[in-house]
PDB file of N, CA and C in Angstrom:
ATOM      1  N   UNK H  18       0.750  -0.805  -0.113  1.00 50.00           N
ATOM      2  CA  UNK H  18      -0.064   0.127  -0.143  1.00 50.00           C
ATOM      3  C   UNK H  18       0.961   0.966   0.204  1.00 50.00           C
ATOM      4  N   UNK H  19      -0.265   2.567  -0.262  1.00 62.00           N
ATOM      5  CA  UNK H  19       0.830   3.468   0.315  1.00 62.00           C
ATOM      6  C   UNK H  19       1.030   4.631   1.102  1.00 62.00           C
ATOM      7  N   UNK H  20       1.524   5.821   0.913  1.00 83.00           N
ATOM      8  CA  UNK H  20       2.133   6.135   2.468  1.00 83.00           C
ATOM      9  C   UNK H  20       0.286   7.624   2.261  1.00 83.00           C
ATOM     10  N   UNK H  21      -0.377   7.387   2.718  1.00 94.00           N
ATOM     11  CA  UNK H  21      -0.905   8.375   3.676  1.00 94.00           C
ATOM     12  C   UNK H  21      -2.203   8.608   4.124  1.00 94.00           C
ATOM     13  N   UNK H  22      -3.102   8.648   4.547  1.00 97.00           N
ATOM     14  CA  UNK H  22      -4.238   8.601   5.606  1.00 97.00           C
ATOM     15  C   UNK H  22      -5.551   8.667   5.180  1.00 97.00           C
ATOM     16  N   UNK H  23      -6.079   7.247   4.837  1.00 97.00           N
ATOM     17  CA  UNK H  23      -7.473   7.231   4.152  1.00 97.00           C
ATOM     18  C   UNK H  23      -8.594   7.869   4.934  1.00 97.00           C
ATOM     19  N   UNK H  24      -9.029   8.493   3.950  1.00 98.00           N
ATOM     20  CA  UNK H  24      -9.864   9.209   4.936  1.00 98.00           C
ATOM     21  C   UNK H  24     -11.283   9.377   3.727  1.00 98.00           C
ATOM     22  N   UNK H  25     -12.577   8.450   4.847  1.00 97.00           N
ATOM     23  CA  UNK H  25     -14.176   7.671   3.925  1.00 97.00           C
ATOM     24  C   UNK H  25     -14.882   9.021   4.715  1.00 97.00           C
ATOM     25  N   UNK H  26     -15.973   9.774   4.018  1.00 97.00           N
ATOM     26  CA  UNK H  26     -16.384  11.295   3.912  1.00 97.00           C
ATOM     27  C   UNK H  26     -18.097  10.038   3.476  1.00 97.00           C
ATOM     28  N   UNK H  27     -18.664  11.360   4.623  1.00 96.00           N
ATOM     29  CA  UNK H  27     -20.312  10.434   4.767  1.00 96.00           C
ATOM     30  C   UNK H  27     -21.247  11.858   4.386  1.00 96.00           C
ATOM     31  N   UNK H  28     -22.233  11.651   4.332  1.00 92.00           N
ATOM     32  CA  UNK H  28     -23.285  12.912   4.184  1.00 92.00           C
ATOM     33  C   UNK H  28     -24.441  12.864   4.279  1.00 92.00           C
ATOM     34  N   UNK H  29     -25.182  13.142   5.663  1.00 88.00           N
ATOM     35  CA  UNK H  29     -26.893  12.769   5.671  1.00 88.00           C
ATOM     36  C   UNK H  29     -26.815  14.122   5.100  1.00 88.00           C
ATOM     37  N   UNK H  30     -26.372  15.551   5.433  1.00 82.00           N
ATOM     38  CA  UNK H  30     -27.737  17.748   4.471  1.00 82.00           C
ATOM     39  C   UNK H  30     -27.435  16.802   2.861  1.00 82.00           C
ATOM     40  N   UNK H  31     -27.832  18.000   2.703  1.00 84.00           N
ATOM     41  CA  UNK H  31     -27.398  19.049   1.486  1.00 84.00           C
ATOM     42  C   UNK H  31     -26.331  18.615   0.180  1.00 84.00           C
ATOM     43  N   UNK H  32     -24.563  19.180   1.400  1.00 87.00           N
ATOM     44  CA  UNK H  32     -24.286  18.506   1.058  1.00 87.00           C
ATOM     45  C   UNK H  32     -23.185  17.582   0.277  1.00 87.00           C
ATOM     46  N   UNK H  33     -22.507  17.441  -0.421  1.00 91.00           N
ATOM     47  CA  UNK H  33     -22.556  16.744  -2.024  1.00 91.00           C
ATOM     48  C   UNK H  33     -20.680  16.029  -0.809  1.00 91.00           C
ATOM     49  N   UNK H  34     -20.559  14.966   0.126  1.00 95.00           N
ATOM     50  CA  UNK H  34     -18.802  15.227  -0.101  1.00 95.00           C
ATOM     51  C   UNK H  34     -18.449  14.724  -1.356  1.00 95.00           C
ATOM     52  N   UNK H  35     -18.580  13.877  -3.011  1.00 95.00           N
ATOM     53  CA  UNK H  35     -17.823  14.541  -3.015  1.00 95.00           C
ATOM     54  C   UNK H  35     -16.726  15.370  -4.126  1.00 95.00           C
ATOM     55  N   UNK H  36     -17.408  15.908  -4.229  1.00 93.00           N
ATOM     56  CA  UNK H  36     -16.809  17.759  -4.573  1.00 93.00           C
ATOM     57  C   UNK H  36     -15.382  17.710  -2.789  1.00 93.00           C
ATOM     58  N   UNK H  37     -15.318  17.013  -1.706  1.00 95.00           N
ATOM     59  CA  UNK H  37     -14.229  17.933  -1.609  1.00 95.00           C
ATOM     60  C   UNK H  37     -13.777  16.113  -1.564  1.00 95.00           C
ATOM     61  N   UNK H  38     -13.771  15.204  -1.941  1.00 97.00           N
ATOM     62  CA  UNK H  38     -12.356  13.333  -1.880  1.00 97.00           C
ATOM     63  C   UNK H  38     -11.626  14.482  -3.425  1.00 97.00           C
ATOM     64  N   UNK H  39     -12.853  15.188  -4.687  1.00 97.00           N
ATOM     65  CA  UNK H  39     -12.292  14.995  -5.749  1.00 97.00           C
ATOM     66  C   UNK H  39     -11.824  15.628  -6.010  1.00 97.00           C
ATOM     67  N   UNK H  40     -11.128  17.016  -5.191  1.00 95.00           N
ATOM     68  CA  UNK H  40     -10.499  18.241  -5.367  1.00 95.00           C
ATOM     69  C   UNK H  40      -8.867  17.299  -4.137  1.00 95.00           C
ATOM     70  N   UNK H  41      -9.305  16.073  -3.971  1.00 96.00           N
ATOM     71  CA  UNK H  41      -8.320  15.715  -3.499  1.00 96.00           C
ATOM     72  C   UNK H  41      -7.456  14.388  -3.949  1.00 96.00           C
ATOM     73  N   UNK H  42      -8.655  14.393  -5.769  1.00 96.00           N
ATOM     74  CA  UNK H  42      -8.041  13.147  -6.423  1.00 96.00           C
ATOM     75  C   UNK H  42      -8.084  11.818  -5.750  1.00 96.00           C
ATOM     76  N   UNK H  43      -9.885  12.249  -5.010  1.00 97.00           N
ATOM     77  CA  UNK H  43     -11.048  11.130  -5.065  1.00 97.00           C
ATOM     78  C   UNK H  43     -11.930  11.404  -5.582  1.00 97.00           C
ATOM     79  N   UNK H  44     -12.693   9.821  -5.387  1.00 97.00           N
ATOM     80  CA  UNK H  44     -14.609  10.378  -5.892  1.00 97.00           C
ATOM     81  C   UNK H  44     -15.183   9.615  -5.042  1.00 97.00           C
ATOM     82  N   UNK H  45     -16.453   9.870  -5.517  1.00 97.00           N
ATOM     83  CA  UNK H  45     -17.541   8.815  -5.045  1.00 97.00           C
ATOM     84  C   UNK H  45     -18.804   9.191  -5.837  1.00 97.00           C
ATOM     85  N   UNK H  46     -19.281   9.133  -4.854  1.00 96.00           N
ATOM     86  CA  UNK H  46     -20.722   9.767  -4.223  1.00 96.00           C
ATOM     87  C   UNK H  46     -21.903  10.377  -3.435  1.00 96.00           C
ATOM     88  N   UNK H  47     -22.974  11.847  -3.924  1.00 94.00           N
ATOM     89  CA  UNK H  47     -23.184  12.803  -2.564  1.00 94.00           C
ATOM     90  C   UNK H  47     -22.963  12.783  -1.280  1.00 94.00           C
ATOM     91  N   UNK H  48     -23.037  11.428  -0.848  1.00 95.00           N
ATOM     92  CA  UNK H  48     -23.054  10.432   0.504  1.00 95.00           C
ATOM     93  C   UNK H  48     -22.051  10.268   0.887  1.00 95.00           C
ATOM     94  N   UNK H  49     -21.008   9.597  -0.533  1.00 97.00           N
ATOM     95  CA  UNK H  49     -20.341   8.702   0.813  1.00 97.00           C
ATOM     96  C   UNK H  49     -18.676   8.688  -0.736  1.00 97.00           C
ATOM     97  N   UNK H  50     -17.961   9.028  -0.501  1.00 98.00           N
ATOM     98  CA  UNK H  50     -16.463   9.783  -0.518  1.00 98.00           C
ATOM     99  C   UNK H  50     -15.646   8.939  -0.310  1.00 98.00           C
ATOM    100  N   UNK H  51     -14.803   8.947  -0.293  1.00 98.00           N
ATOM    101  CA  UNK H  51     -13.025   9.010   0.487  1.00 98.00           C
ATOM    102  C   UNK H  51     -12.285   8.911  -0.837  1.00 98.00           C
ATOM    103  N   UNK H  52     -11.035   9.083   0.590  1.00 98.00           N
ATOM    104  CA  UNK H  52      -9.396  10.071  -0.772  1.00 98.00           C
ATOM    105  C   UNK H  52      -8.094   9.457   0.166  1.00 98.00           C
ATOM    106  N   UNK H  53      -7.969   9.255  -0.134  1.00 97.00           N
ATOM    107  CA  UNK H  53      -6.208   9.448   0.166  1.00 97.00           C
ATOM    108  C   UNK H  53      -5.129  10.271   0.712  1.00 97.00           C
ATOM    109  N   UNK H  54      -4.720  11.327   1.133  1.00 97.00           N
ATOM    110  CA  UNK H  54      -4.595  12.887   1.684  1.00 97.00           C
ATOM    111  C   UNK H  54      -3.529  12.558   2.435  1.00 97.00           C
ATOM    112  N   UNK H  55      -1.669  12.875   2.007  1.00 97.00           N
ATOM    113  CA  UNK H  55      -0.710  12.936   2.969  1.00 97.00           C
ATOM    114  C   UNK H  55      -0.642  13.338   3.852  1.00 97.00           C
ATOM    115  N   UNK H  56       0.578  13.307   5.091  1.00 96.00           N
ATOM    116  CA  UNK H  56      -0.252  13.413   6.333  1.00 96.00           C
ATOM    117  C   UNK H  56      -0.051  12.702   7.026  1.00 96.00           C
ATOM    118  N   UNK H  57      -0.310  12.799   8.216  1.00 95.00           N
ATOM    119  CA  UNK H  57      -0.277  12.924   9.920  1.00 95.00           C
ATOM    120  C   UNK H  57      -1.728  12.265   9.926  1.00 95.00           C
ATOM    121  N   UNK H  58      -2.139  11.306  10.808  1.00 96.00           N
ATOM    122  CA  UNK H  58      -3.259  10.993  10.945  1.00 96.00           C
ATOM    123  C   UNK H  58      -3.881  12.972  11.782  1.00 96.00           C
ATOM    124  N   UNK H  59      -3.189  13.414  12.316  1.00 97.00           N
ATOM    125  CA  UNK H  59      -4.074  15.200  13.108  1.00 97.00           C
ATOM    126  C   UNK H  59      -3.842  15.666  11.797  1.00 97.00           C
ATOM    127  N   UNK H  60      -2.930  16.203  10.574  1.00 96.00           N
ATOM    128  CA  UNK H  60      -2.978  17.058  10.121  1.00 96.00           C
ATOM    129  C   UNK H  60      -4.836  17.174   8.662  1.00 96.00           C
ATOM    130  N   UNK H  61      -4.242  15.777   8.524  1.00 97.00           N
ATOM    131  CA  UNK H  61      -5.062  15.454   7.904  1.00 97.00           C
ATOM    132  C   UNK H  61      -7.024  15.466   8.102  1.00 97.00           C
ATOM    133  N   UNK H  62      -6.982  15.085   9.461  1.00 97.00           N
ATOM    134  CA  UNK H  62      -8.432  15.549  10.648  1.00 97.00           C
ATOM    135  C   UNK H  62      -7.960  17.026  10.940  1.00 97.00           C
ATOM    136  N   UNK H  63      -7.291  17.850  10.060  1.00 97.00           N
ATOM    137  CA  UNK H  63      -7.289  19.443  11.094  1.00 97.00           C
ATOM    138  C   UNK H  63      -8.067  19.634   9.509  1.00 97.00           C
ATOM    139  N   UNK H  64      -7.264  19.410   8.191  1.00 97.00           N
ATOM    140  CA  UNK H  64      -7.321  19.878   6.837  1.00 97.00           C
ATOM    141  C   UNK H  64      -9.032  19.432   6.306  1.00 97.00           C
ATOM    142  N   UNK H  65      -9.276  18.396   7.204  1.00 97.00           N
ATOM    143  CA  UNK H  65     -10.801  17.892   6.841  1.00 97.00           C
ATOM    144  C   UNK H  65     -11.626  18.164   7.348  1.00 97.00           C
ATOM    145  N   UNK H  66     -11.558  18.817   8.483  1.00 96.00           N
ATOM    146  CA  UNK H  66     -12.926  19.042   9.154  1.00 96.00           C
ATOM    147  C   UNK H  66     -12.007  20.733   8.960  1.00 96.00           C
ATOM    148  N   UNK H  67     -11.656  21.373   8.418  1.00 96.00           N
ATOM    149  CA  UNK H  67     -11.777  22.830   8.186  1.00 96.00           C
ATOM    150  C   UNK H  67     -12.267  23.011   7.186  1.00 96.00           C
ATOM    151  N   UNK H  68     -12.211  21.901   5.941  1.00 96.00           N
ATOM    152  CA  UNK H  68     -12.133  22.351   4.402  1.00 96.00           C
ATOM    153  C   UNK H  68     -13.936  22.013   4.209  1.00 96.00           C
ATOM    154  N   UNK H  69     -15.118  21.139   4.896  1.00 93.00           N
ATOM    155  CA  UNK H  69     -15.909  20.865   5.368  1.00 93.00           C
ATOM    156  C   UNK H  69     -16.574  22.186   5.742  1.00 93.00           C
ATOM    157  N   UNK H  70     -16.461  22.153   6.959  1.00 92.00           N
ATOM    158  CA  UNK H  70     -16.189  23.393   7.749  1.00 92.00           C
ATOM    159  C   UNK H  70     -16.817  24.024   6.459  1.00 92.00           C
ATOM    160  N   UNK H  71     -15.863  24.500   5.394  1.00 93.00           N
ATOM    161  CA  UNK H  71     -15.999  25.196   4.372  1.00 93.00           C
ATOM    162  C   UNK H  71     -17.197  25.818   4.069  1.00 93.00           C
ATOM    163  N   UNK H  72     -17.755  24.100   3.504  1.00 90.00           N
ATOM    164  CA  UNK H  72     -17.899  24.014   2.688  1.00 90.00           C
ATOM    165  C   UNK H  72     -20.487  24.167   3.263  1.00 90.00           C
ATOM    166  N   UNK H  73     -19.967  24.107   4.523  1.00 89.00           N
ATOM    167  CA  UNK H  73     -21.248  23.508   4.688  1.00 89.00           C
ATOM    168  C   UNK H  73     -22.275  25.202   5.954  1.00 89.00           C
ATOM    169  N   UNK H  74     -20.223  25.988   5.824  1.00 90.00           N
ATOM    170  CA  UNK H  74     -20.627  27.494   6.035  1.00 90.00           C
ATOM    171  C   UNK H  74     -21.254  28.148   4.439  1.00 90.00           C
ATOM    172  N   UNK H  75     -20.730  28.180   3.934  1.00 90.00           N
ATOM    173  CA  UNK H  75     -20.706  28.551   1.906  1.00 90.00           C
ATOM    174  C   UNK H  75     -22.833  28.053   1.384  1.00 90.00           C
ATOM    175  N   UNK H  76     -22.444  27.128   1.931  1.00 87.00           N
ATOM    176  CA  UNK H  76     -23.782  26.007   1.335  1.00 87.00           C
ATOM    177  C   UNK H  76     -24.636  26.938   2.590  1.00 87.00           C
ATOM    178  N   UNK H  77     -25.225  27.101   3.898  1.00 88.00           N
ATOM    179  CA  UNK H  77     -26.259  28.310   4.705  1.00 88.00           C
ATOM    180  C   UNK H  77     -26.040  29.195   4.334  1.00 88.00           C
ATOM    181  N   UNK H  78     -23.913  29.671   4.216  1.00 89.00           N
ATOM    182  CA  UNK H  78     -25.223  31.815   3.409  1.00 89.00           C
ATOM    183  C   UNK H  78     -25.997  31.087   2.006  1.00 89.00           C
ATOM    184  N   UNK H  79     -25.437  31.086   1.340  1.00 90.00           N
ATOM    185  CA  UNK H  79     -25.962  30.810  -0.340  1.00 90.00           C
ATOM    186  C   UNK H  79     -27.919  29.700  -0.194  1.00 90.00           C
ATOM    187  N   UNK H  80     -28.794  29.691   1.205  1.00 83.00           N
ATOM    188  CA  UNK H  80     -29.347  28.559   0.937  1.00 83.00           C
ATOM    189  C   UNK H  80     -30.062  29.896   2.931  1.00 83.00           C
ATOM    190  N   UNK H  81     -30.433  31.515   2.852  1.00 83.00           N
ATOM    191  CA  UNK H  81     -30.813  31.841   3.964  1.00 83.00           C
ATOM    192  C   UNK H  81     -30.434  32.037   4.719  1.00 83.00           C
ATOM    193  N   UNK H  82     -29.181  30.899   5.903  1.00 77.00           N
ATOM    194  CA  UNK H  82     -29.298  30.908   6.998  1.00 77.00           C
ATOM    195  C   UNK H  82     -29.667  29.694   7.414  1.00 77.00           C
ATOM    196  N   UNK H  83     -29.928  29.903   8.623  1.00 70.00           N
ATOM    197  CA  UNK H  83     -30.534  28.352   8.990  1.00 70.00           C
ATOM    198  C   UNK H  83     -29.370  26.817   9.329  1.00 70.00           C
ATOM    199  N   UNK H  84     -30.667  26.430  10.108  1.00 68.00           N
ATOM    200  CA  UNK H  84     -29.508  24.942  10.139  1.00 68.00           C
ATOM    201  C   UNK H  84     -29.056  24.338   8.959  1.00 68.00           C
ATOM    202  N   UNK H  85     -28.702  22.621   8.783  1.00 63.00           N
ATOM    203  CA  UNK H  85     -28.913  22.060   7.240  1.00 63.00           C
ATOM    204  C   UNK H  85     -29.939  21.336   7.573  1.00 63.00           C
ATOM    205  N   UNK H  86     -31.318  20.824   6.689  1.00 64.00           N
ATOM    206  CA  UNK H  86     -31.784  19.810   6.731  1.00 64.00           C
ATOM    207  C   UNK H  86     -31.486  18.946   6.778  1.00 64.00           C
ATOM    208  N   UNK H  87     -31.196  17.892   7.777  1.00 64.00           N
ATOM    209  CA  UNK H  87     -31.488  15.729   7.251  1.00 64.00           C
ATOM    210  C   UNK H  87     -31.422  15.366   5.786  1.00 64.00           C
ATOM    211  N   UNK H  88     -31.415  15.143   5.732  1.00 59.00           N
ATOM    212  CA  UNK H  88     -31.482  14.336   3.939  1.00 59.00           C
ATOM    213  C   UNK H  88     -31.470  12.562   4.518  1.00 59.00           C
ATOM    214  N   UNK H  89     -32.953  12.132   4.321  1.00 57.00           N
ATOM    215  CA  UNK H  89     -33.293  10.843   4.138  1.00 57.00           C
ATOM    216  C   UNK H  89     -33.430  10.576   2.382  1.00 57.00           C
ATOM    217  N   UNK H  90     -33.286   9.238   2.812  1.00 46.00           N
ATOM    218  CA  UNK H  90     -32.757   8.359   1.238  1.00 46.00           C
ATOM    219  C   UNK H  90     -34.102   9.021   0.199  1.00 46.00           C
TER     220      UNK H  90
END
């Protein structure tokens, strides 16, 4: 195997995790995606949480604020 941290992403809200994975050479679907990132676990965790937070804030801002509604099948 290679080096890096394998990241699995899941989403139950309208923000698709496949976009985050694609930015880092990964892939998947809107609700389940993955990627492998170089670095240590704490470094990768900080990066992924920061980028996911940015995506969530952008979505909320674009849709008038308020909580994100859960998306059931």
